[in-house]
Amino acid sequence: MITRAPPTHRFLGRQMRDLVARLATTIPRVRKRTDDEAIHDMRVALRRLRVVLKIARRIFGRYYVDSIRDVFTRVHRASGALRDEEVLRETLTGLAVTSGELDAWITKRAKREQALRVLVEKRLRAGDLRRPMRVLDALLALPVAPGRRRPLAVFARRAVVRARADVNELRGAETNDSAALHELRIAFKRLRYTTEIFRAALPRSLATLAEPAAQFQKRLGEIHDLDVARGVISRSRTLSASVKHRTIDAIDRKRARKVALYTKDTRLPAR
């Protein structure tokens, strides 16, 4: 029996409602601090939702979608500072640098992480996520103008092809250019999420892009975390020169290993 694909607006609406439901489950986890992955899971749900919303502008209208997306983006950025501190702590403690001075510095830095956590929790209690979630639900309840309706297969293919083109445009980034690698990482992330969103409606040649995109995203994420840690240690005014030197040397050696893994991996088709 042949089943007809749902209209694109219904498909995207279902994706967004599922992500909103997933996002809603993370809010009490963050507020109650029930597990260490709560902030990470909330940010992943937010990132995926922002990607879907950006794609959905062509169907639901740029003005309304962007007004909702902007609110989610502000919360995502606010939680980003907290997540950066969590990752910094994990990165530095994973270097195996034996130094009581560095350990004390990391412990002191934890106060900043705690302050950022309190700020995120306060924003969640104030309803910074609940409000855009309700507005999005109202938007999805409205009919879509006939002129904005698109065949799902065509729409899905074009969205993934555009995301892959963005990746290919940035793939020449030099491995010593941390800013360019970060932009490439973001492009891989968008390609991964776009492919995963539309997987069921894509030809196999495009659907299979999700796995290698996720692997490249991970590789570049590890490099980015080390670059951020290097910058923070370099700017520290309280660490001694010798501890800075030892820590940065450990970061550089680990980064070289991660770069080697990234440059060896050629699984993503060039076009």
Tab-separated table of C-alpha atoms in Angstrom, residues 5-9 11-12 14-15 51-52 55-56 58-59 148-165 190-210:
chain	number	residue	atom	x	y	z
A	5	ALA	CA	3.552	12.063	2.080
A	6	PRO	CA	2.012	14.712	4.343
A	7	PRO	CA	2.004	18.330	3.147
A	8	THR	CA	5.195	20.159	4.049
A	9	HIS	CA	3.479	22.493	6.522
A	11	PHE	CA	5.284	17.702	8.402
A	12	LEU	CA	7.164	20.725	9.767
A	14	ARG	CA	4.716	17.927	13.645
A	15	GLN	CA	8.492	18.270	13.873
A	51	VAL	CA	16.974	25.050	12.625
A	52	VAL	CA	13.431	23.864	11.892
A	55	ILE	CA	13.580	26.281	7.368
A	56	ALA	CA	9.883	26.871	8.113
A	58	ARG	CA	9.380	29.693	3.603
A	59	ILE	CA	6.110	28.034	4.618
A	148	ARG	CA	3.120	28.847	0.438
A	149	ARG	CA	2.400	25.135	0.236
A	150	ARG	CA	5.177	22.970	-1.217
A	151	PRO	CA	5.583	19.259	-2.087
A	152	LEU	CA	7.480	17.683	0.802
A	153	ALA	CA	9.994	15.701	-1.271
A	154	VAL	CA	11.054	18.745	-3.311
A	155	PHE	CA	11.158	21.040	-0.287
A	156	ALA	CA	13.194	18.547	1.765
A	157	ARG	CA	15.710	17.947	-1.002
A	158	ARG	CA	16.283	21.664	-1.569
A	159	ALA	CA	16.754	22.306	2.161
A	160	VAL	CA	19.444	19.627	2.452
A	161	VAL	CA	21.177	20.664	-0.785
A	162	ARG	CA	21.383	24.253	0.513
A	163	ALA	CA	22.795	23.054	3.843
A	164	ARG	CA	25.393	20.907	2.070
A	165	ALA	CA	26.373	23.846	-0.156
A	190	ARG	CA	22.839	22.560	10.361
A	191	LEU	CA	23.422	19.942	7.674
A	192	ARG	CA	23.068	17.169	10.234
A	193	TYR	CA	19.877	18.532	11.763
A	194	THR	CA	18.303	19.370	8.394
A	195	THR	CA	19.025	15.867	7.103
A	196	GLU	CA	17.689	14.256	10.267
A	197	ILE	CA	14.538	16.381	10.136
A	198	PHE	CA	13.700	15.351	6.567
A	199	ARG	CA	15.284	11.882	6.533
A	200	ALA	CA	12.036	10.050	5.710
A	201	ALA	CA	11.376	12.300	2.703
A	202	LEU	CA	14.894	12.220	1.212
A	203	PRO	CA	16.559	10.012	-1.399
A	204	ARG	CA	19.225	7.759	0.069
A	205	SER	CA	22.050	9.839	-1.446
A	206	LEU	CA	21.035	12.750	0.796
A	207	ALA	CA	19.624	10.880	3.792
A	208	THR	CA	23.011	9.255	4.418
A	209	LEU	CA	24.658	12.664	4.962
A	210	ALA	CA	23.430	12.835	8.563
